[in-house]
Amino acid sequence: MKKRIWELDVLRGVCILGMVVVHLIYDLQTFFSLPFLADSRLFDLVKQWGGVLFLLISGICVTLGSHPVRRGLIVFACGLICSAVTAGMFLLHMADKSIIIYFGVLHCLGICMLLWPLFKRLPVWALGLLGLGLTVLGLWISGNVVVDFPWLIPLGLVPGDFASSDYFPLLSNLGFFLVGAFLGKTLYRKKETLLPRVNPANPVLAFFTLLGKWSLPVYLLHQPIITGLLYLILEIL
């Protein structure tokens, strides 16, 4: 059995906890009209860069594990479930149309895993350059390009009125994923922890390690639980 690299699980756990907080604040804003919670710089930082860190970690991990296509299909299917649930919330008038997830972090991560076999044989330097190039291209597109049709939403080309509660286009996020793969092939080429002297049994580290190991179930279950509880509270009040 392969030994897991504990610091990657910890970082993944930190990312998942950040996403839980972001979604809680989003739901409080949606159900209780508390927009001030979402106006802080810390909220923007976690929302914008927590997912980026998650993709970097996933890129590292794809170089350490196996069966990326199978894992990618599972993750993408979970993304489709999130799309169906949020579309249902809109149709049931539980939230406005901006709640719908068209191409969220799970869709993006699933596609990145499915595409990995196309990139895995590239030289390490080419992998890094390609990742940086796609990242820069995606960041430029997000601030400069608007289209009149929705068909390229997965790539990052969106209409001016586009809104979604969770949006991670392939540009620039495939770039972040490939940069992570570059780090995996360099920093983690021995497939060993970089922090051998740190005790991962520390309670704080153990907590985040557990979150990281179960990141996908936590991601799938936390939002329905939070939304359901808040909606119930709203109905009671």
mmCIF file of C-alpha atoms in Angstrom:
data_model
loop_
_atom_site.group_PDB
_atom_site.id
_atom_site.type_symbol
_atom_site.label_atom_id
_atom_site.label_comp_id
_atom_site.label_asym_id
_atom_site.label_seq_id
_atom_site.Cartn_x
_atom_site.Cartn_y
_atom_site.Cartn_z
ATOM 1 C CA MET A 1 0.000 0.000 0.000
ATOM 2 C CA LYS A 2 1.347 3.420 -0.941
ATOM 3 C CA LYS A 3 2.164 5.721 1.951
ATOM 4 C CA ARG A 4 0.298 9.037 1.792
ATOM 5 C CA ILE A 5 2.254 12.274 1.992
ATOM 6 C CA TRP A 6 0.681 13.871 5.041
ATOM 7 C CA GLU A 7 1.390 17.535 4.277
ATOM 8 C CA LEU A 8 -0.564 17.304 1.030
ATOM 9 C CA ASP A 9 -3.559 15.952 2.943
ATOM 10 C CA VAL A 10 -3.191 18.786 5.462
ATOM 11 C CA LEU A 11 -3.116 21.443 2.740
ATOM 12 C CA ARG A 12 -6.103 19.835 1.035
ATOM 13 C CA GLY A 13 -7.922 19.837 4.367
ATOM 14 C CA VAL A 14 -7.183 23.546 4.853
ATOM 15 C CA CYS A 15 -8.596 24.221 1.383
ATOM 16 C CA ILE A 16 -11.751 22.246 2.073
ATOM 17 C CA LEU A 17 -12.330 24.061 5.366
ATOM 18 C CA GLY A 18 -11.873 27.368 3.542
ATOM 19 C CA MET A 19 -14.451 26.337 0.936
ATOM 20 C CA VAL A 20 -16.895 25.355 3.689
ATOM 21 C CA VAL A 21 -16.526 28.825 5.252
ATOM 22 C CA VAL A 22 -16.952 30.514 1.863
ATOM 23 C CA HIS A 23 -20.124 28.557 1.141
ATOM 24 C CA LEU A 24 -21.497 29.282 4.614
ATOM 25 C CA ILE A 25 -20.983 33.012 4.086
ATOM 26 C CA TYR A 26 -22.509 32.777 0.601
ATOM 27 C CA ASP A 27 -25.573 31.026 2.029
ATOM 28 C CA LEU A 28 -25.935 33.571 4.830
ATOM 29 C CA GLN A 29 -25.843 36.292 2.204
ATOM 30 C CA THR A 30 -28.388 34.482 0.038
ATOM 31 C CA PHE A 31 -30.893 33.478 2.714
ATOM 32 C CA PHE A 32 -30.513 36.254 5.275
ATOM 33 C CA SER A 33 -29.341 39.178 3.110
ATOM 34 C CA LEU A 34 -26.083 39.699 4.999
ATOM 35 C CA PRO A 35 -23.874 41.033 2.202
ATOM 36 C CA PHE A 36 -21.385 42.622 4.603
ATOM 37 C CA LEU A 37 -20.007 39.161 5.359
ATOM 38 C CA ALA A 38 -18.946 38.733 1.753
ATOM 39 C CA ASP A 39 -17.357 42.171 1.410
ATOM 40 C CA SER A 40 -14.200 41.453 3.378
ATOM 41 C CA ARG A 41 -10.812 41.066 1.745
ATOM 42 C CA LEU A 42 -10.268 37.816 3.621
ATOM 43 C CA PHE A 43 -13.424 36.359 2.056
ATOM 44 C CA ASP A 44 -12.242 37.366 -1.427
ATOM 45 C CA LEU A 45 -8.790 35.917 -0.747
ATOM 46 C CA VAL A 46 -10.139 32.543 0.378
ATOM 47 C CA LYS A 47 -12.722 32.411 -2.412
ATOM 48 C CA GLN A 48 -10.305 33.268 -5.210
ATOM 49 C CA TRP A 49 -7.137 31.506 -4.086
ATOM 50 C CA GLY A 50 -8.360 28.618 -1.951
ATOM 51 C CA GLY A 51 -9.514 26.831 -5.083
ATOM 52 C CA VAL A 52 -6.244 27.644 -6.834
ATOM 53 C CA LEU A 53 -4.281 26.030 -3.991
ATOM 54 C CA PHE A 54 -6.583 23.006 -4.220
ATOM 55 C CA LEU A 55 -5.821 22.657 -7.946
ATOM 56 C CA LEU A 56 -2.081 22.996 -7.336
ATOM 57 C CA ILE A 57 -2.251 20.229 -4.726
ATOM 58 C CA SER A 58 -4.328 18.063 -7.060
ATOM 59 C CA GLY A 59 -1.721 18.565 -9.777
ATOM 60 C CA ILE A 60 0.991 17.391 -7.393
ATOM 61 C CA CYS A 61 -1.060 14.370 -6.360
ATOM 62 C CA VAL A 62 -1.822 13.281 -9.925
ATOM 63 C CA THR A 63 1.913 12.620 -10.392
ATOM 64 C CA LEU A 64 2.003 10.469 -7.260
ATOM 65 C CA GLY A 65 -1.094 8.330 -7.726
ATOM 66 C CA SER A 66 -2.626 6.164 -10.413
ATOM 67 C CA HIS A 67 -5.864 5.784 -12.415
ATOM 68 C CA PRO A 68 -6.337 9.504 -13.184
ATOM 69 C CA VAL A 69 -9.023 8.795 -15.782
ATOM 70 C CA ARG A 70 -11.145 6.785 -13.369
ATOM 71 C CA ARG A 71 -10.709 9.390 -10.653
ATOM 72 C CA GLY A 72 -11.461 12.157 -13.129
ATOM 73 C CA LEU A 73 -14.732 10.527 -14.173
ATOM 74 C CA ILE A 74 -15.801 10.169 -10.544
ATOM 75 C CA VAL A 75 -14.959 13.776 -9.696
ATOM 76 C CA PHE A 76 -16.630 15.122 -12.843
ATOM 77 C CA ALA A 77 -19.763 13.066 -12.090
ATOM 78 C CA CYS A 78 -19.833 14.629 -8.624
ATOM 79 C CA GLY A 79 -19.628 18.027 -10.306
ATOM 80 C CA LEU A 80 -22.672 17.148 -12.414
ATOM 81 C CA ILE A 81 -24.532 16.259 -9.218
ATOM 82 C CA CYS A 82 -23.708 19.719 -7.833
ATOM 83 C CA SER A 83 -25.024 21.271 -11.058
ATOM 84 C CA ALA A 84 -28.261 19.306 -10.802
ATOM 85 C CA VAL A 85 -28.776 20.218 -7.138
ATOM 86 C CA THR A 86 -28.183 23.936 -7.667
ATOM 87 C CA ALA A 87 -30.415 23.957 -10.764
ATOM 88 C CA GLY A 88 -33.095 22.306 -8.626
ATOM 89 C CA MET A 89 -32.703 25.009 -5.984
ATOM 90 C CA PHE A 90 -33.327 27.651 -8.643
ATOM 91 C CA LEU A 91 -36.341 25.830 -10.076
ATOM 92 C CA LEU A 92 -37.800 25.450 -6.578
ATOM 93 C CA HIS A 93 -37.325 29.189 -5.981
ATOM 94 C CA MET A 94 -34.905 28.598 -3.134
ATOM 95 C CA ALA A 95 -32.346 30.936 -4.734
ATOM 96 C CA ASP A 96 -31.871 33.063 -7.844
ATOM 97 C CA LYS A 97 -30.263 31.842 -11.055
ATOM 98 C CA SER A 98 -26.754 32.789 -9.931
ATOM 99 C CA ILE A 99 -26.788 29.764 -7.594
ATOM 100 C CA ILE A 100 -26.474 27.360 -10.555
ATOM 101 C CA ILE A 101 -23.044 25.765 -10.937
ATOM 102 C CA TYR A 102 -22.276 25.409 -14.637
ATOM 103 C CA PHE A 103 -18.593 24.561 -14.372
ATOM 104 C CA GLY A 104 -17.354 24.505 -10.803
ATOM 105 C CA VAL A 105 -14.223 23.250 -9.114
ATOM 106 C CA LEU A 106 -15.248 19.580 -9.377
ATOM 107 C CA HIS A 107 -16.034 19.859 -13.092
ATOM 108 C CA CYS A 108 -12.695 21.559 -13.653
ATOM 109 C CA LEU A 109 -10.706 19.123 -11.538
ATOM 110 C CA GLY A 110 -12.369 16.134 -13.184
ATOM 111 C CA ILE A 111 -11.516 17.395 -16.679
ATOM 112 C CA CYS A 112 -7.948 18.179 -15.606
ATOM 113 C CA MET A 113 -7.529 14.583 -14.427
ATOM 114 C CA LEU A 114 -9.036 13.239 -17.639
ATOM 115 C CA LEU A 115 -6.620 15.358 -19.679
ATOM 116 C CA TRP A 116 -3.559 14.424 -17.615
ATOM 117 C CA PRO A 117 -2.582 11.394 -19.780
ATOM 118 C CA LEU A 118 -2.084 13.861 -22.661
ATOM 119 C CA PHE A 119 0.490 15.834 -20.658
ATOM 120 C CA LYS A 120 2.199 13.284 -18.421
ATOM 121 C CA ARG A 121 4.922 12.361 -20.927
ATOM 122 C CA LEU A 122 6.007 15.960 -21.516
ATOM 123 C CA PRO A 123 9.470 16.967 -20.304
ATOM 124 C CA VAL A 124 9.282 18.563 -16.873
ATOM 125 C CA TRP A 125 10.382 21.973 -18.171
ATOM 126 C CA ALA A 126 7.728 21.886 -20.904
ATOM 127 C CA LEU A 127 5.074 20.945 -18.350
ATOM 128 C CA GLY A 128 6.007 23.941 -16.219
ATOM 129 C CA LEU A 129 6.080 26.365 -19.145
ATOM 130 C CA LEU A 130 2.745 25.107 -20.472
ATOM 131 C CA GLY A 131 1.179 25.475 -17.033
ATOM 132 C CA LEU A 132 2.442 29.038 -16.671
ATOM 133 C CA GLY A 133 1.347 29.907 -20.199
ATOM 134 C CA LEU A 134 -2.206 28.621 -19.700
ATOM 135 C CA THR A 135 -2.391 30.410 -16.351
ATOM 136 C CA VAL A 136 -1.365 33.771 -17.824
ATOM 137 C CA LEU A 137 -3.679 33.309 -20.820
ATOM 138 C CA GLY A 138 -6.618 32.488 -18.570
ATOM 139 C CA LEU A 139 -6.005 35.457 -16.270
ATOM 140 C CA TRP A 140 -5.839 37.753 -19.303
ATOM 141 C CA ILE A 141 -9.059 36.328 -20.778
ATOM 142 C CA SER A 142 -10.955 36.744 -17.505
ATOM 143 C CA GLY A 143 -10.304 40.478 -17.467
ATOM 144 C CA ASN A 144 -10.420 41.319 -21.155
ATOM 145 C CA VAL A 145 -12.669 39.011 -23.153
ATOM 146 C CA VAL A 146 -16.489 38.890 -23.125
ATOM 147 C CA VAL A 147 -18.576 36.875 -25.582
ATOM 148 C CA ASP A 148 -22.267 36.897 -26.516
ATOM 149 C CA PHE A 149 -22.850 33.156 -26.175
ATOM 150 C CA PRO A 150 -22.536 30.604 -23.333
ATOM 151 C CA TRP A 151 -20.972 27.687 -25.197
ATOM 152 C CA LEU A 152 -17.400 28.348 -24.083
ATOM 153 C CA ILE A 153 -18.123 28.783 -20.375
ATOM 154 C CA PRO A 154 -15.899 25.771 -19.474
ATOM 155 C CA LEU A 155 -12.924 27.498 -21.120
ATOM 156 C CA GLY A 156 -13.457 30.848 -19.383
ATOM 157 C CA LEU A 157 -15.191 32.776 -22.167
ATOM 158 C CA VAL A 158 -18.479 34.032 -20.719
ATOM 159 C CA PRO A 159 -21.236 36.549 -21.494
ATOM 160 C CA GLY A 160 -21.192 39.839 -19.635
ATOM 161 C CA ASP A 161 -24.155 38.897 -17.435
ATOM 162 C CA PHE A 162 -22.777 35.480 -16.432
ATOM 163 C CA ALA A 163 -22.996 34.593 -12.737
ATOM 164 C CA SER A 164 -22.453 31.348 -10.858
ATOM 165 C CA SER A 165 -21.953 30.349 -7.238
ATOM 166 C CA ASP A 166 -18.905 28.261 -8.163
ATOM 167 C CA TYR A 167 -16.931 28.872 -11.341
ATOM 168 C CA PHE A 168 -13.511 27.416 -12.195
ATOM 169 C CA PRO A 169 -12.849 27.611 -15.956
ATOM 170 C CA LEU A 170 -10.126 25.504 -17.537
ATOM 171 C CA LEU A 171 -8.282 28.718 -18.382
ATOM 172 C CA SER A 172 -6.461 29.463 -16.156
ATOM 173 C CA ASN A 173 -7.134 26.552 -13.791
ATOM 174 C CA LEU A 174 -5.746 23.827 -16.043
ATOM 175 C CA GLY A 175 -2.595 25.918 -15.920
ATOM 176 C CA PHE A 176 -2.539 25.846 -12.124
ATOM 177 C CA PHE A 177 -3.109 22.084 -12.240
ATOM 178 C CA LEU A 178 -0.146 21.605 -14.593
ATOM 179 C CA VAL A 179 2.044 23.859 -12.446
ATOM 180 C CA GLY A 180 1.123 21.546 -9.577
ATOM 181 C CA ALA A 181 2.108 18.563 -11.712
ATOM 182 C CA PHE A 182 5.447 20.288 -12.386
ATOM 183 C CA LEU A 183 5.949 20.633 -8.619
ATOM 184 C CA GLY A 184 5.016 16.988 -8.173
ATOM 185 C CA LYS A 185 7.640 15.883 -10.687
ATOM 186 C CA THR A 186 10.334 18.049 -9.087
ATOM 187 C CA LEU A 187 9.750 18.616 -5.358
ATOM 188 C CA TYR A 188 8.058 15.223 -4.889
ATOM 189 C CA ARG A 189 9.967 13.155 -7.437
ATOM 190 C CA LYS A 190 10.962 10.735 -4.637
ATOM 191 C CA LYS A 191 7.311 10.461 -3.577
ATOM 192 C CA GLU A 192 8.230 11.191 0.036
ATOM 193 C CA THR A 193 7.257 13.868 2.542
ATOM 194 C CA LEU A 194 9.327 17.037 2.499
ATOM 195 C CA LEU A 195 8.869 17.423 6.253
ATOM 196 C CA PRO A 196 10.096 14.147 7.763
ATOM 197 C CA ARG A 197 10.862 15.705 11.171
ATOM 198 C CA VAL A 198 7.350 17.023 11.743
ATOM 199 C CA ASN A 199 4.992 14.813 13.715
ATOM 200 C CA PRO A 200 1.745 14.474 11.719
ATOM 201 C CA ALA A 201 0.015 12.976 14.769
ATOM 202 C CA ASN A 202 -0.278 16.480 16.216
ATOM 203 C CA PRO A 203 -4.033 17.004 16.879
ATOM 204 C CA VAL A 204 -4.303 20.054 14.618
ATOM 205 C CA LEU A 205 -2.419 18.380 11.780
ATOM 206 C CA ALA A 206 -4.371 15.163 12.312
ATOM 207 C CA PHE A 207 -7.657 17.071 12.004
ATOM 208 C CA PHE A 208 -6.689 18.683 8.698
ATOM 209 C CA THR A 209 -5.207 15.399 7.479
ATOM 210 C CA LEU A 210 -8.558 13.706 8.085
ATOM 211 C CA LEU A 211 -10.365 16.488 6.219
ATOM 212 C CA GLY A 212 -7.922 16.139 3.353
ATOM 213 C CA LYS A 213 -8.346 12.386 3.083
ATOM 214 C CA TRP A 214 -12.134 12.756 2.914
ATOM 215 C CA SER A 215 -12.163 15.969 0.903
ATOM 216 C CA LEU A 216 -14.582 14.821 -1.802
ATOM 217 C CA PRO A 217 -17.331 13.518 0.543
ATOM 218 C CA VAL A 218 -16.939 16.612 2.737
ATOM 219 C CA TYR A 219 -17.251 18.867 -0.290
ATOM 220 C CA LEU A 220 -20.348 17.067 -1.547
ATOM 221 C CA LEU A 221 -22.145 16.856 1.791
ATOM 222 C CA HIS A 222 -21.361 20.133 3.531
ATOM 223 C CA GLN A 223 -23.285 22.399 1.180
ATOM 224 C CA PRO A 224 -26.607 20.481 1.257
ATOM 225 C CA ILE A 225 -26.358 20.254 5.047
ATOM 226 C CA ILE A 226 -25.585 23.965 5.501
ATOM 227 C CA THR A 227 -28.186 25.062 2.952
ATOM 228 C CA GLY A 228 -30.831 22.757 4.397
ATOM 229 C CA LEU A 229 -30.277 23.989 7.953
ATOM 230 C CA LEU A 230 -30.323 27.649 6.940
ATOM 231 C CA TYR A 231 -33.424 27.163 4.804
ATOM 232 C CA LEU A 232 -35.138 25.443 7.739
ATOM 233 C CA ILE A 233 -34.191 28.318 10.043
ATOM 234 C CA LEU A 234 -35.512 30.802 7.494
ATOM 235 C CA GLU A 235 -38.821 28.953 7.291
ATOM 236 C CA ILE A 236 -39.151 28.880 11.090
ATOM 237 C CA LEU A 237 -38.385 32.587 11.412
#
